[in-house]
């Protein structure tokens, strides 16, 4: 599936489609992993009559770019481009974003809510208390040395899932990026995570947010606050008790599904 921006895209067609979903993975992940891992989310959606469109972020999965280097502003533009492609179809369109993909999805919706029937955010990376001087530092370093690693640790399996078998699959998957977060990625994520809070009270689309209460990678409190402030009349927060960050790979994956 070509959205016209250079990233690698995919489409899985339901036999009798009644809706379309645009899926966006998180940092280091990739779209095709939702076929055989992530509790086989895509096959389940196809069985429900939901066609799935997705793309790999720059530097992730099968998309080009330096591994792990994500320009979040470009990612938002890519997401909007993907949505424009879907608007030409007659099906109702839903959006799903996990982790960093949740922040990008939310930012895309804040830019333009049109053509979206509903939004699902899974462990979204929407709340980080990053002070202004640190955000400025990240922006400067990210522009000068975008691929330079930050000291933020990633790839710790015990922070992603309680399931040893799922952790082994994640750690041995050659398409997963489990290295450090790069400064360019950190700068964009910190900026949007800060700026979006002034805009979330304007969010009116139907909203489902799912978060694990034991998530160490993204802040469950951000999901609670988003549901509190969003203007949508149809909004639901589902907390998975004891759930870690990769909820569809965790021990309570069926509850999440």
PDB file of C-alpha atoms in Angstrom:
ATOM      1  CA  UNK A   1       0.000   0.000   0.000  1.00  0.00           C
ATOM      2  CA  UNK A   2       1.650   3.214  -1.185  1.00  0.00           C
ATOM      3  CA  UNK A   3       0.737   6.412   0.668  1.00  0.00           C
ATOM      4  CA  UNK A   4       3.094   8.440  -1.510  1.00  0.00           C
ATOM      5  CA  UNK A   5       5.663   9.566   1.082  1.00  0.00           C
ATOM      6  CA  UNK A   6       8.310   6.842   0.734  1.00  0.00           C
ATOM      7  CA  UNK A   7       7.413   4.630   3.698  1.00  0.00           C
ATOM      8  CA  UNK A   8       6.520   0.966   3.245  1.00  0.00           C
ATOM      9  CA  UNK A   9       2.783   0.415   3.520  1.00  0.00           C
ATOM     10  CA  UNK A  10       0.471  -2.582   3.671  1.00  0.00           C
ATOM     11  CA  UNK A  11      -3.179  -3.466   3.253  1.00  0.00           C
ATOM     12  CA  UNK A  12      -5.089  -6.546   4.378  1.00  0.00           C
ATOM     13  CA  UNK A  13      -8.568  -6.781   2.806  1.00  0.00           C
ATOM     14  CA  UNK A  14     -11.486  -8.274   4.681  1.00  0.00           C
ATOM     15  CA  UNK A  15     -13.642 -10.607   2.591  1.00  0.00           C
ATOM     16  CA  UNK A  16     -16.791  -8.583   3.367  1.00  0.00           C
ATOM     17  CA  UNK A  17     -15.494  -5.237   4.616  1.00  0.00           C
ATOM     18  CA  UNK A  18     -17.684  -3.016   6.764  1.00  0.00           C
ATOM     19  CA  UNK A  19     -14.942  -0.738   8.096  1.00  0.00           C
ATOM     20  CA  UNK A  20     -11.296   0.146   7.571  1.00  0.00           C
ATOM     21  CA  UNK A  21      -8.690   0.636  10.271  1.00  0.00           C
ATOM     22  CA  UNK A  22      -5.409   2.523   9.948  1.00  0.00           C
ATOM     23  CA  UNK A  23      -2.909   0.867  12.293  1.00  0.00           C
ATOM     24  CA  UNK A  24       0.286   2.537  13.477  1.00  0.00           C
ATOM     25  CA  UNK A  25       2.882   0.596  15.463  1.00  0.00           C
ATOM     26  CA  UNK A  26       5.071   1.906  18.266  1.00  0.00           C
ATOM     27  CA  UNK A  27       8.767   2.728  18.554  1.00  0.00           C
ATOM     28  CA  UNK A  28      10.953  -0.064  17.184  1.00  0.00           C
ATOM     29  CA  UNK A  29       7.991  -2.178  16.089  1.00  0.00           C
ATOM     30  CA  UNK A  30       6.542  -2.795  12.628  1.00  0.00           C
ATOM     31  CA  UNK A  31       3.134  -3.383  11.049  1.00  0.00           C
ATOM     32  CA  UNK A  32       3.474  -6.996   9.895  1.00  0.00           C
ATOM     33  CA  UNK A  33       4.114  -8.165  13.460  1.00  0.00           C
ATOM     34  CA  UNK A  34       0.381  -7.689  14.063  1.00  0.00           C
ATOM     35  CA  UNK A  35      -0.286 -10.699  11.814  1.00  0.00           C
ATOM     36  CA  UNK A  36       1.414 -13.519  13.733  1.00  0.00           C
ATOM     37  CA  UNK A  37       2.328 -11.761  16.992  1.00  0.00           C
ATOM     38  CA  UNK A  38       0.449  -9.048  18.930  1.00  0.00           C
ATOM     39  CA  UNK A  39      -2.260 -11.670  19.564  1.00  0.00           C
ATOM     40  CA  UNK A  40      -2.847 -11.901  15.791  1.00  0.00           C
ATOM     41  CA  UNK A  41      -4.776  -8.653  15.858  1.00  0.00           C
ATOM     42  CA  UNK A  42      -4.988  -8.265  12.074  1.00  0.00           C
ATOM     43  CA  UNK A  43      -6.510 -11.721  11.385  1.00  0.00           C
ATOM     44  CA  UNK A  44      -9.040 -11.102  14.163  1.00  0.00           C
ATOM     45  CA  UNK A  45     -10.010  -7.765  12.618  1.00  0.00           C
ATOM     46  CA  UNK A  46     -10.354  -9.323   9.165  1.00  0.00           C
ATOM     47  CA  UNK A  47     -12.722 -11.918  10.627  1.00  0.00           C
ATOM     48  CA  UNK A  48     -14.835  -9.040  11.973  1.00  0.00           C
ATOM     49  CA  UNK A  49     -15.026  -7.464   8.522  1.00  0.00           C
ATOM     50  CA  UNK A  50     -12.453  -4.761   9.246  1.00  0.00           C
ATOM     51  CA  UNK A  51      -9.865  -4.198   6.522  1.00  0.00           C
ATOM     52  CA  UNK A  52      -6.501  -3.041   7.862  1.00  0.00           C
ATOM     53  CA  UNK A  53      -4.129  -0.487   6.362  1.00  0.00           C
ATOM     54  CA  UNK A  54      -0.757   0.265   7.928  1.00  0.00           C
ATOM     55  CA  UNK A  55       2.733   1.577   7.287  1.00  0.00           C
ATOM     56  CA  UNK A  56       6.125   1.211   8.941  1.00  0.00           C
ATOM     57  CA  UNK A  57       7.558   4.420  10.363  1.00  0.00           C
ATOM     58  CA  UNK A  58      10.824   5.666   8.842  1.00  0.00           C
ATOM     59  CA  UNK A  59      13.757   3.679  10.235  1.00  0.00           C
ATOM     60  CA  UNK A  60      11.469   0.880  11.414  1.00  0.00           C
ATOM     61  CA  UNK A  61      10.406  -2.467   9.981  1.00  0.00           C
ATOM     62  CA  UNK A  62      10.704  -2.495   6.193  1.00  0.00           C
ATOM     63  CA  UNK A  63      10.693   1.280   5.685  1.00  0.00           C
ATOM     64  CA  UNK A  64      13.923   3.000   4.626  1.00  0.00           C
ATOM     65  CA  UNK A  65      15.981   5.214   6.897  1.00  0.00           C
ATOM     66  CA  UNK A  66      18.512   4.903   9.695  1.00  0.00           C
ATOM     67  CA  UNK A  67      17.305   2.256  12.142  1.00  0.00           C
ATOM     68  CA  UNK A  68      15.447   3.796  15.052  1.00  0.00           C
ATOM     69  CA  UNK A  69      15.568   7.380  13.758  1.00  0.00           C
ATOM     70  CA  UNK A  70      12.003   8.689  13.629  1.00  0.00           C
ATOM     71  CA  UNK A  71      11.190  12.278  12.747  1.00  0.00           C
ATOM     72  CA  UNK A  72       7.887  12.504  14.624  1.00  0.00           C
ATOM     73  CA  UNK A  73       6.761  15.573  12.681  1.00  0.00           C
ATOM     74  CA  UNK A  74       7.302  13.682   9.432  1.00  0.00           C
ATOM     75  CA  UNK A  75       5.465  10.695  10.917  1.00  0.00           C
ATOM     76  CA  UNK A  76       2.419  12.892  11.613  1.00  0.00           C
ATOM     77  CA  UNK A  77       2.537  14.104   7.996  1.00  0.00           C
ATOM     78  CA  UNK A  78       2.769  10.484   6.811  1.00  0.00           C
ATOM     79  CA  UNK A  79      -0.234   9.565   8.952  1.00  0.00           C
ATOM     80  CA  UNK A  80      -2.291  12.403   7.500  1.00  0.00           C
ATOM     81  CA  UNK A  81      -1.282  11.285   3.995  1.00  0.00           C
ATOM     82  CA  UNK A  82      -2.423   7.729   4.781  1.00  0.00           C
ATOM     83  CA  UNK A  83      -5.744   9.056   6.036  1.00  0.00           C
ATOM     84  CA  UNK A  84      -6.246  11.034   2.837  1.00  0.00           C
ATOM     85  CA  UNK A  85      -5.760   7.823   0.845  1.00  0.00           C
ATOM     86  CA  UNK A  86      -8.441   6.107   2.919  1.00  0.00           C
ATOM     87  CA  UNK A  87     -10.927   8.955   2.586  1.00  0.00           C
ATOM     88  CA  UNK A  88     -11.410   7.995  -1.055  1.00  0.00           C
ATOM     89  CA  UNK A  89     -13.055   4.750   0.059  1.00  0.00           C
ATOM     90  CA  UNK A  90     -16.676   4.346   1.123  1.00  0.00           C
ATOM     91  CA  UNK A  91     -15.942   2.515   4.388  1.00  0.00           C
ATOM     92  CA  UNK A  92     -16.007   4.168   7.828  1.00  0.00           C
ATOM     93  CA  UNK A  93     -12.411   4.735   8.974  1.00  0.00           C
ATOM     94  CA  UNK A  94     -11.035   4.007  12.448  1.00  0.00           C
ATOM     95  CA  UNK A  95      -7.522   4.745  13.729  1.00  0.00           C
ATOM     96  CA  UNK A  96      -5.385   2.631  16.063  1.00  0.00           C
ATOM     97  CA  UNK A  97      -2.007   3.679  17.443  1.00  0.00           C
ATOM     98  CA  UNK A  98       0.253   1.946  19.952  1.00  0.00           C
ATOM     99  CA  UNK A  99       2.797   3.763  22.150  1.00  0.00           C
ATOM    100  CA  UNK A 100       4.638   6.347  20.004  1.00  0.00           C
ATOM    101  CA  UNK A 101       2.154   5.431  17.286  1.00  0.00           C
ATOM    102  CA  UNK A 102      -0.557   6.479  19.739  1.00  0.00           C
ATOM    103  CA  UNK A 103       1.019   9.918  20.150  1.00  0.00           C
ATOM    104  CA  UNK A 104       1.353  10.279  16.365  1.00  0.00           C
ATOM    105  CA  UNK A 105      -2.253   9.156  15.848  1.00  0.00           C
ATOM    106  CA  UNK A 106      -3.554  11.573  18.482  1.00  0.00           C
ATOM    107  CA  UNK A 107      -1.546  14.429  16.951  1.00  0.00           C
ATOM    108  CA  UNK A 108      -2.904  13.592  13.499  1.00  0.00           C
ATOM    109  CA  UNK A 109      -6.457  13.767  14.847  1.00  0.00           C
ATOM    110  CA  UNK A 110      -5.772  17.092  16.559  1.00  0.00           C
ATOM    111  CA  UNK A 111      -4.626  18.425  13.195  1.00  0.00           C
ATOM    112  CA  UNK A 112      -7.750  17.160  11.414  1.00  0.00           C
ATOM    113  CA  UNK A 113     -10.653  15.112  12.825  1.00  0.00           C
ATOM    114  CA  UNK A 114     -12.521  14.829   9.524  1.00  0.00           C
ATOM    115  CA  UNK A 115     -13.280  11.386   8.120  1.00  0.00           C
ATOM    116  CA  UNK A 116     -12.549   9.552  11.388  1.00  0.00           C
ATOM    117  CA  UNK A 117     -15.300   7.397  12.922  1.00  0.00           C
ATOM    118  CA  UNK A 118     -13.316   6.496  16.047  1.00  0.00           C
ATOM    119  CA  UNK A 119      -9.833   6.349  17.596  1.00  0.00           C
ATOM    120  CA  UNK A 120      -8.219   3.572  19.640  1.00  0.00           C
ATOM    121  CA  UNK A 121      -5.048   4.411  21.574  1.00  0.00           C
ATOM    122  CA  UNK A 122      -3.134   1.490  23.048  1.00  0.00           C
ATOM    123  CA  UNK A 123      -0.544   2.356  25.745  1.00  0.00           C
ATOM    124  CA  UNK A 124      -0.156   5.808  24.153  1.00  0.00           C
ATOM    125  CA  UNK A 125       3.019   7.821  24.780  1.00  0.00           C
ATOM    126  CA  UNK A 126       1.152  11.049  25.427  1.00  0.00           C
ATOM    127  CA  UNK A 127       2.420  12.202  28.831  1.00  0.00           C
ATOM    128  CA  UNK A 128       6.049  12.952  29.668  1.00  0.00           C
ATOM    129  CA  UNK A 129       6.953  15.684  32.185  1.00  0.00           C
ATOM    130  CA  UNK A 130       9.911  16.993  30.177  1.00  0.00           C
ATOM    131  CA  UNK A 131      11.022  20.488  31.341  1.00  0.00           C
ATOM    132  CA  UNK A 132      11.301  23.237  28.728  1.00  0.00           C
ATOM    133  CA  UNK A 133      15.153  23.407  28.862  1.00  0.00           C
ATOM    134  CA  UNK A 134      15.363  19.659  28.192  1.00  0.00           C
ATOM    135  CA  UNK A 135      12.913  19.931  25.271  1.00  0.00           C
ATOM    136  CA  UNK A 136      15.081  22.721  23.855  1.00  0.00           C
ATOM    137  CA  UNK A 137      18.219  20.622  24.312  1.00  0.00           C
ATOM    138  CA  UNK A 138      16.554  17.681  22.581  1.00  0.00           C
ATOM    139  CA  UNK A 139      15.519  19.866  19.653  1.00  0.00           C
ATOM    140  CA  UNK A 140      19.046  21.269  19.221  1.00  0.00           C
ATOM    141  CA  UNK A 141      20.822  17.912  19.540  1.00  0.00           C
ATOM    142  CA  UNK A 142      18.176  16.222  17.387  1.00  0.00           C
ATOM    143  CA  UNK A 143      18.763  18.712  14.578  1.00  0.00           C
ATOM    144  CA  UNK A 144      22.570  18.489  14.777  1.00  0.00           C
ATOM    145  CA  UNK A 145      22.952  14.757  15.454  1.00  0.00           C
ATOM    146  CA  UNK A 146      19.579  13.066  14.835  1.00  0.00           C
ATOM    147  CA  UNK A 147      20.906   9.510  15.149  1.00  0.00           C
ATOM    148  CA  UNK A 148      22.821  10.110  18.384  1.00  0.00           C
ATOM    149  CA  UNK A 149      21.433   7.816  21.104  1.00  0.00           C
ATOM    150  CA  UNK A 150      19.824   9.301  24.190  1.00  0.00           C
ATOM    151  CA  UNK A 151      20.415   7.783  27.638  1.00  0.00           C
ATOM    152  CA  UNK A 152      16.773   6.614  27.698  1.00  0.00           C
ATOM    153  CA  UNK A 153      16.859   2.792  27.965  1.00  0.00           C
ATOM    154  CA  UNK A 154      14.702   0.679  25.635  1.00  0.00           C
ATOM    155  CA  UNK A 155      14.381  -2.961  24.703  1.00  0.00           C
ATOM    156  CA  UNK A 156      14.014  -4.233  28.282  1.00  0.00           C
ATOM    157  CA  UNK A 157      11.833  -7.308  27.870  1.00  0.00           C
ATOM    158  CA  UNK A 158      10.676  -7.283  31.486  1.00  0.00           C
ATOM    159  CA  UNK A 159       9.096  -3.878  30.884  1.00  0.00           C
ATOM    160  CA  UNK A 160       7.207  -5.065  27.786  1.00  0.00           C
ATOM    161  CA  UNK A 161       5.583  -8.375  28.720  1.00  0.00           C
ATOM    162  CA  UNK A 162       5.238 -10.911  31.525  1.00  0.00           C
ATOM    163  CA  UNK A 163       5.206 -13.737  28.958  1.00  0.00           C
ATOM    164  CA  UNK A 164       8.684 -15.335  28.472  1.00  0.00           C
ATOM    165  CA  UNK A 165       7.732 -16.855  25.108  1.00  0.00           C
ATOM    166  CA  UNK A 166       6.508 -13.516  23.758  1.00  0.00           C
ATOM    167  CA  UNK A 167       9.640 -11.822  25.115  1.00  0.00           C
ATOM    168  CA  UNK A 168      11.826 -14.342  23.272  1.00  0.00           C
ATOM    169  CA  UNK A 169      10.003 -13.688  20.003  1.00  0.00           C
ATOM    170  CA  UNK A 170      10.428  -9.946  20.458  1.00  0.00           C
ATOM    171  CA  UNK A 171      14.110 -10.111  21.338  1.00  0.00           C
ATOM    172  CA  UNK A 172      14.949 -12.480  18.464  1.00  0.00           C
ATOM    173  CA  UNK A 173      12.943 -10.696  15.761  1.00  0.00           C
ATOM    174  CA  UNK A 174      15.429  -9.152  13.283  1.00  0.00           C
ATOM    175  CA  UNK A 175      12.918  -6.506  12.199  1.00  0.00           C
ATOM    176  CA  UNK A 176      12.427  -5.190  15.743  1.00  0.00           C
ATOM    177  CA  UNK A 177      14.564  -2.224  16.743  1.00  0.00           C
ATOM    178  CA  UNK A 178      15.442  -2.574  20.431  1.00  0.00           C
ATOM    179  CA  UNK A 179      18.259  -0.041  20.583  1.00  0.00           C
ATOM    180  CA  UNK A 180      18.270   3.343  22.335  1.00  0.00           C
ATOM    181  CA  UNK A 181      15.875   6.140  21.501  1.00  0.00           C
ATOM    182  CA  UNK A 182      17.570   8.628  19.170  1.00  0.00           C
ATOM    183  CA  UNK A 183      17.679  12.340  19.896  1.00  0.00           C
ATOM    184  CA  UNK A 184      15.554  13.276  16.860  1.00  0.00           C
ATOM    185  CA  UNK A 185      12.849  10.857  17.988  1.00  0.00           C
ATOM    186  CA  UNK A 186      13.024  12.082  21.567  1.00  0.00           C
ATOM    187  CA  UNK A 187      12.816  15.740  20.512  1.00  0.00           C
ATOM    188  CA  UNK A 188       9.680  15.255  18.423  1.00  0.00           C
ATOM    189  CA  UNK A 189       7.956  13.048  20.978  1.00  0.00           C
ATOM    190  CA  UNK A 190       8.688  15.457  23.835  1.00  0.00           C
ATOM    191  CA  UNK A 191       7.438  18.447  21.849  1.00  0.00           C
ATOM    192  CA  UNK A 192       4.119  16.890  20.856  1.00  0.00           C
ATOM    193  CA  UNK A 193       3.603  15.239  24.243  1.00  0.00           C
ATOM    194  CA  UNK A 194       3.842  18.731  25.755  1.00  0.00           C
ATOM    195  CA  UNK A 195       2.028  20.833  23.159  1.00  0.00           C
ATOM    196  CA  UNK A 196      -0.929  18.494  22.615  1.00  0.00           C
ATOM    197  CA  UNK A 197      -2.318  18.969  26.122  1.00  0.00           C
ATOM    198  CA  UNK A 198      -3.546  22.435  25.222  1.00  0.00           C
ATOM    199  CA  UNK A 199      -5.519  20.857  22.358  1.00  0.00           C
ATOM    200  CA  UNK A 200      -6.897  17.612  23.811  1.00  0.00           C
ATOM    201  CA  UNK A 201      -9.962  19.407  25.289  1.00  0.00           C
ATOM    202  CA  UNK A 202     -10.981  20.039  21.644  1.00  0.00           C
ATOM    203  CA  UNK A 203     -10.888  16.340  20.700  1.00  0.00           C
ATOM    204  CA  UNK A 204     -14.438  15.239  19.825  1.00  0.00           C
ATOM    205  CA  UNK A 205     -14.004  11.919  18.020  1.00  0.00           C
ATOM    206  CA  UNK A 206     -15.196   8.714  19.748  1.00  0.00           C
ATOM    207  CA  UNK A 207     -12.257   7.530  21.791  1.00  0.00           C
ATOM    208  CA  UNK A 208     -11.151   4.228  23.335  1.00  0.00           C
ATOM    209  CA  UNK A 209      -7.933   4.274  25.358  1.00  0.00           C
ATOM    210  CA  UNK A 210      -6.386   1.062  26.744  1.00  0.00           C
ATOM    211  CA  UNK A 211      -3.437   1.068  29.144  1.00  0.00           C
ATOM    212  CA  UNK A 212      -1.735  -1.358  31.507  1.00  0.00           C
ATOM    213  CA  UNK A 213      -1.570  -0.167  35.095  1.00  0.00           C
ATOM    214  CA  UNK A 214       2.019  -1.444  35.449  1.00  0.00           C
ATOM    215  CA  UNK A 215       3.300   0.101  32.197  1.00  0.00           C
ATOM    216  CA  UNK A 216       6.880   1.329  32.776  1.00  0.00           C
ATOM    217  CA  UNK A 217       7.416   2.676  29.249  1.00  0.00           C
ATOM    218  CA  UNK A 218       4.451   5.019  28.905  1.00  0.00           C
ATOM    219  CA  UNK A 219       2.460   6.737  31.632  1.00  0.00           C
ATOM    220  CA  UNK A 220      -1.034   5.329  32.389  1.00  0.00           C
ATOM    221  CA  UNK A 221      -1.876   8.642  34.052  1.00  0.00           C
ATOM    222  CA  UNK A 222      -1.721  10.280  30.635  1.00  0.00           C
ATOM    223  CA  UNK A 223      -4.496   7.994  29.412  1.00  0.00           C
ATOM    224  CA  UNK A 224      -6.603   8.785  32.479  1.00  0.00           C
ATOM    225  CA  UNK A 225      -6.165  12.516  31.946  1.00  0.00           C
ATOM    226  CA  UNK A 226      -6.922  12.325  28.227  1.00  0.00           C
ATOM    227  CA  UNK A 227     -10.272  10.654  28.923  1.00  0.00           C
ATOM    228  CA  UNK A 228     -11.009  13.313  31.544  1.00  0.00           C
ATOM    229  CA  UNK A 229     -10.306  16.315  29.302  1.00  0.00           C
ATOM    230  CA  UNK A 230     -11.370  15.130  25.830  1.00  0.00           C
ATOM    231  CA  UNK A 231     -14.625  16.729  24.641  1.00  0.00           C
ATOM    232  CA  UNK A 232     -15.889  13.523  23.022  1.00  0.00           C
ATOM    233  CA  UNK A 233     -19.294  12.376  24.209  1.00  0.00           C
ATOM    234  CA  UNK A 234     -18.248   8.774  23.523  1.00  0.00           C
ATOM    235  CA  UNK A 235     -15.041   8.009  25.383  1.00  0.00           C
ATOM    236  CA  UNK A 236     -13.882   4.933  27.273  1.00  0.00           C
ATOM    237  CA  UNK A 237     -10.793   4.148  29.334  1.00  0.00           C
ATOM    238  CA  UNK A 238      -9.963   0.481  29.865  1.00  0.00           C
ATOM    239  CA  UNK A 239      -7.166  -0.237  32.328  1.00  0.00           C
ATOM    240  CA  UNK A 240      -5.561  -3.683  32.220  1.00  0.00           C
ATOM    241  CA  UNK A 241      -4.656  -4.433  35.830  1.00  0.00           C
ATOM    242  CA  UNK A 242      -0.943  -5.282  36.092  1.00  0.00           C
ATOM    243  CA  UNK A 243      -0.520  -4.964  32.334  1.00  0.00           C
ATOM    244  CA  UNK A 244       2.855  -3.928  30.910  1.00  0.00           C
ATOM    245  CA  UNK A 245       3.561  -1.973  27.746  1.00  0.00           C
ATOM    246  CA  UNK A 246       3.083  -4.583  24.998  1.00  0.00           C
ATOM    247  CA  UNK A 247      -0.466  -5.438  26.028  1.00  0.00           C
ATOM    248  CA  UNK A 248      -1.212  -7.607  22.979  1.00  0.00           C
ATOM    249  CA  UNK A 249       1.895  -9.684  23.800  1.00  0.00           C
ATOM    250  CA  UNK A 250       1.274  -9.743  27.551  1.00  0.00           C
ATOM    251  CA  UNK A 251      -0.395 -12.423  29.662  1.00  0.00           C
ATOM    252  CA  UNK A 252      -3.782 -10.656  29.574  1.00  0.00           C
ATOM    253  CA  UNK A 253      -3.639 -10.236  25.813  1.00  0.00           C
ATOM    254  CA  UNK A 254      -7.125 -11.658  25.272  1.00  0.00           C
ATOM    255  CA  UNK A 255      -8.662  -9.020  27.552  1.00  0.00           C
ATOM    256  CA  UNK A 256      -6.917  -6.346  25.488  1.00  0.00           C
ATOM    257  CA  UNK A 257      -8.056  -7.941  22.239  1.00  0.00           C
TER     258      UNK A 257
END
